[in-house]
mmCIF file of C-alpha atoms in Angstrom:
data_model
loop_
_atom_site.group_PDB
_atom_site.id
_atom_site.type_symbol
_atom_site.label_atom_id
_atom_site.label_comp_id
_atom_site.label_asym_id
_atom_site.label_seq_id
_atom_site.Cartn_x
_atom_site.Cartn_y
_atom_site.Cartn_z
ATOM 1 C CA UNK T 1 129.679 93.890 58.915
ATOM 2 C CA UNK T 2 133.410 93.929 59.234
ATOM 3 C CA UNK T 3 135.579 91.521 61.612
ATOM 4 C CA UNK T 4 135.946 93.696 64.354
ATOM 5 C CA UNK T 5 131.682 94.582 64.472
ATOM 6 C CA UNK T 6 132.210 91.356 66.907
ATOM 7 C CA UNK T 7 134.004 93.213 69.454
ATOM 8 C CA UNK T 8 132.048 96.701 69.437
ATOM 9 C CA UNK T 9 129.740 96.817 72.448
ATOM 10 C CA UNK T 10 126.762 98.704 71.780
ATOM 11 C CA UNK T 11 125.141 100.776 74.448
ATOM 12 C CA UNK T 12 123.335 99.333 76.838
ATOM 13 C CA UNK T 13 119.280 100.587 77.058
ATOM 14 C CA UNK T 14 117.823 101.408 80.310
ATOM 15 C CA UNK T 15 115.703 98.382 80.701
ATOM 16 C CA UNK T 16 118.469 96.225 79.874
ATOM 17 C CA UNK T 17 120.901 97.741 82.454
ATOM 18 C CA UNK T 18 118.027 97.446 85.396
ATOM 19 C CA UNK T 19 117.925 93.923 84.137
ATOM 20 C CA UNK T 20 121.667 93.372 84.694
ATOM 21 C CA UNK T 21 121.687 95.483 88.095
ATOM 22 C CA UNK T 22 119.193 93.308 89.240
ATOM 23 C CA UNK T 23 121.067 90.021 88.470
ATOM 24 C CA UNK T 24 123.872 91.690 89.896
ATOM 25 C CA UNK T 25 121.978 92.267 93.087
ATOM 26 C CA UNK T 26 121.091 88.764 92.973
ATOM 27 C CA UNK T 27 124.515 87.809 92.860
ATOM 28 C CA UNK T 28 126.032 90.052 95.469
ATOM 29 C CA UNK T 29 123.122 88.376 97.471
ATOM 30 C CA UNK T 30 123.982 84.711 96.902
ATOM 31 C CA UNK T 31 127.690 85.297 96.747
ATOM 32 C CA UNK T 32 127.243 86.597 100.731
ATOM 33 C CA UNK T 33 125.404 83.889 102.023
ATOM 34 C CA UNK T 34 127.501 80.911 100.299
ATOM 35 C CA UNK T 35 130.601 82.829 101.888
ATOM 36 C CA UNK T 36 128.777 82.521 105.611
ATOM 37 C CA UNK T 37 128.320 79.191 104.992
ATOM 38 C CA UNK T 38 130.958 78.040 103.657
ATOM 39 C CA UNK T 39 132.776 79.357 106.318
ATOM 40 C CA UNK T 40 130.952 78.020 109.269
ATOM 41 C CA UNK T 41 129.076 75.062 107.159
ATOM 42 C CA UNK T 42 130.047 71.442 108.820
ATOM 43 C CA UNK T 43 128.504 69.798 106.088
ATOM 44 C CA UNK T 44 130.892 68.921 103.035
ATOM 45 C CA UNK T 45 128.339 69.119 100.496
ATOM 46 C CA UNK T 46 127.221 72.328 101.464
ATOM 47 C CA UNK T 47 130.824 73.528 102.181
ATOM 48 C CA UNK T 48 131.606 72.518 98.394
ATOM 49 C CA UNK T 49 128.638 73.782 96.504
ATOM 50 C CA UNK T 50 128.841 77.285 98.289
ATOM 51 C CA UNK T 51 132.745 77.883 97.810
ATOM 52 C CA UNK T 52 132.156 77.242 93.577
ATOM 53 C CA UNK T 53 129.256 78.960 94.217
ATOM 54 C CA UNK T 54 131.149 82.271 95.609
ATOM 55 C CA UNK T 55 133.224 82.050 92.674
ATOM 56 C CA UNK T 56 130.960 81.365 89.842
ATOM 57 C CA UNK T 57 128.816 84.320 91.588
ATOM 58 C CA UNK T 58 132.000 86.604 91.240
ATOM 59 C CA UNK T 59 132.366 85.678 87.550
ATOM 60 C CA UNK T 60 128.877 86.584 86.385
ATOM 61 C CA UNK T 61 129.334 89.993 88.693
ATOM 62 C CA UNK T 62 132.649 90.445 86.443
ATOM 63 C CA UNK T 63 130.836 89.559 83.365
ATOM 64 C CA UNK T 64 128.332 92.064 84.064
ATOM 65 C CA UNK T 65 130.556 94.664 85.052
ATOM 66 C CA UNK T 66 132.180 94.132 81.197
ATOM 67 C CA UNK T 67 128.947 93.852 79.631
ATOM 68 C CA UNK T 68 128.164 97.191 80.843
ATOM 69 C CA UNK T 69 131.256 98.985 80.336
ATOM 70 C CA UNK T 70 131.155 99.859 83.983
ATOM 71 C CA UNK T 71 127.973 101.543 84.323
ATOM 72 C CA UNK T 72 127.008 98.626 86.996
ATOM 73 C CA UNK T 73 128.932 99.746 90.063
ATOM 74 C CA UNK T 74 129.298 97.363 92.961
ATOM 75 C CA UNK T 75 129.744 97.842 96.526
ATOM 76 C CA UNK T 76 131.905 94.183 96.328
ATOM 77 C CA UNK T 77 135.480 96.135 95.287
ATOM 78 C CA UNK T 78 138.113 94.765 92.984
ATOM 79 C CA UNK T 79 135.902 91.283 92.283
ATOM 80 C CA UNK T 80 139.040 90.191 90.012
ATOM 81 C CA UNK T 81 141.253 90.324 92.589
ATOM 82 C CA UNK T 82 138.316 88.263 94.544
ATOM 83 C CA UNK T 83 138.093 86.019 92.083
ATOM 84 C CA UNK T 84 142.412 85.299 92.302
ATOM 85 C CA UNK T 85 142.043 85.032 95.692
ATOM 86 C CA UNK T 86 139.465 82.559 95.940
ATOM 87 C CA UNK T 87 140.609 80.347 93.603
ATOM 88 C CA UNK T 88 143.989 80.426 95.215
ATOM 89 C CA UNK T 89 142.596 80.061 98.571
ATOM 90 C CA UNK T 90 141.134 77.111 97.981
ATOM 91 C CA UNK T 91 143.187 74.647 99.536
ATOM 92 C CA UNK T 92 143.900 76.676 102.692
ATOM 93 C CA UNK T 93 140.267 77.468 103.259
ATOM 94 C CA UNK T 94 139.669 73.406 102.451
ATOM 95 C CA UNK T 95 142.107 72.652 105.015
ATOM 96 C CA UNK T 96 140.549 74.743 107.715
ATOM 97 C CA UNK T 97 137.142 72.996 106.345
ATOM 98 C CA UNK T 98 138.454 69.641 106.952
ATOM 99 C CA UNK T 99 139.649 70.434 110.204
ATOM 100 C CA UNK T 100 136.425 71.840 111.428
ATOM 101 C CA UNK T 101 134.867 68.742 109.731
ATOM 102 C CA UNK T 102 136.890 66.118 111.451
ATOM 103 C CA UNK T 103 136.489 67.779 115.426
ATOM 104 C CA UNK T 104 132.645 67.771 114.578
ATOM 105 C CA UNK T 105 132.566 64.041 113.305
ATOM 106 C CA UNK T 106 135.168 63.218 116.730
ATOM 107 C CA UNK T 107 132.537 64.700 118.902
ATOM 108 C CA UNK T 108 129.609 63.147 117.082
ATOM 109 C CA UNK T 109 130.936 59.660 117.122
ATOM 110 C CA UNK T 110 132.039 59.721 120.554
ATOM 111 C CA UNK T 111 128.974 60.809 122.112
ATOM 112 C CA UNK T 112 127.820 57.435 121.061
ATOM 113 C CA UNK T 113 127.670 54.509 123.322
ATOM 114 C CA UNK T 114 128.748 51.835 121.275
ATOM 115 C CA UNK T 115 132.373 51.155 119.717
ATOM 116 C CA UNK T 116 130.097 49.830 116.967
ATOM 117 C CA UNK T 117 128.252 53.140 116.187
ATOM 118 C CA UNK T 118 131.109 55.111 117.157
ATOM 119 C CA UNK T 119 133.154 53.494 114.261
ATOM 120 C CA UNK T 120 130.181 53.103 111.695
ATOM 121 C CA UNK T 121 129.761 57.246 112.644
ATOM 122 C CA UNK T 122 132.917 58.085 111.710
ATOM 123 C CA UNK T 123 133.045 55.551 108.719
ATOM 124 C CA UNK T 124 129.522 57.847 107.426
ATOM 125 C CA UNK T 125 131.412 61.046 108.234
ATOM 126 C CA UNK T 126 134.259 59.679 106.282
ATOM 127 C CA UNK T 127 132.342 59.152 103.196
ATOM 128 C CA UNK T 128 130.341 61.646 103.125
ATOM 129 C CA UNK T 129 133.788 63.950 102.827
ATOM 130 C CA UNK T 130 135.565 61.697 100.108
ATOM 131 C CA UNK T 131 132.342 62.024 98.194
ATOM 132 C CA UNK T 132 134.021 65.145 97.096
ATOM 133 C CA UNK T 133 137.882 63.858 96.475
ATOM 134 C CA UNK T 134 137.859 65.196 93.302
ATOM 135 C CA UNK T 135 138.031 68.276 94.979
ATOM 136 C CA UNK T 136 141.193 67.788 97.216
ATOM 137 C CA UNK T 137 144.565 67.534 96.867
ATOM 138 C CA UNK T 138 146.559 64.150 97.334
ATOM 139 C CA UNK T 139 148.044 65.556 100.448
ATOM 140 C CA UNK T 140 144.516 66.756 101.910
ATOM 141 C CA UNK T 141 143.165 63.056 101.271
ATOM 142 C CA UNK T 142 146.201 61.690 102.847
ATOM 143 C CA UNK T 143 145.330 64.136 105.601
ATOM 144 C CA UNK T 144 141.788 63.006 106.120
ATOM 145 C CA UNK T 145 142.514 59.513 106.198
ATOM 146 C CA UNK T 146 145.411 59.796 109.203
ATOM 147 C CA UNK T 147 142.851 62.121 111.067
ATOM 148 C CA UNK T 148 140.143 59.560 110.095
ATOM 149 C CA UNK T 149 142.193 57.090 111.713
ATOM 150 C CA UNK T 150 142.366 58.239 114.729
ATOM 151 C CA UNK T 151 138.780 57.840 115.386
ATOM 152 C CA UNK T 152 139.514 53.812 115.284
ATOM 153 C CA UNK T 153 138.336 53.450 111.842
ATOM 154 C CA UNK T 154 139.175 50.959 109.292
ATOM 155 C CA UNK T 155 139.765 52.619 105.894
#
């Protein structure tokens, strides 16, 4: 076995590229729904999950597409120009998150009667969102807590 054996790709059989179509399928499946939801989700956790899910989705469909020296065809088109865009994206499509976020929280917390659950809303809402700081950029978190704010809520 020389050095460069490692790098040879042998053929794929038959059985092995209906395996790898249908992971692909599987893919293109999840990869669809975790965009819809991230895009409408109000629910941080969800929003979160789904946009690395899109991503890592787009990665295996890559993979695949390698592994099979292009015999797996996709009806997704240029997936690593998805995959750039996506991951540069992120912020801006975090942003609009956070906005749709915060006018869902507002209107949640002031249907409430009390200033008391009005303010211990928010404060959930709040939380529930920095749960995922790790996620955002200094200037998103320094967004969230001057919207946050304005809800009467001490942070």
């Amino acid at each position: 076995m020389g050095i460069f054996d490692f790098f040879r790709r042998k053929k794929l059989s038959k059985q092995e590229l209906q395996l790898y179509l249908n992971i692909a399928n599987q893919n293109i499946k999840i990869f669809q729904e975790s965009q819809k939801l991230f895009q409408e989700t109000t629910n941080p956790d969800v929003f979160f999950s789904r946009y690395d899910q899109a991503i890592k989705c787009l990665k295996e469909l890559q993979y695949i597409s390698n592994l099979s020296n292009g015999a797996i065809k996709y009806s997704i088109k240029d997936i690593p120009g998805l995959i750039i865009k996506f991951e540069s994206n992120r912020e801006k499509v975090t942003n609009e998150f956070i906005t749709r976020y915060f006018t869902h929280s507002k209107e949640k917390a002031e249907k409430l009667k009390t200033e008391k659950g009005r303010s211990n809303n928010a404060k959930k809402s709040y939380d529930k969102l920095m749960k995922h700081s790790d996620k955002l950029t200094d200037k998103q978190i320094e967004n969230i807590k001057s919207l946050w704010k304005t809800i009467n809520i001490n942070l």
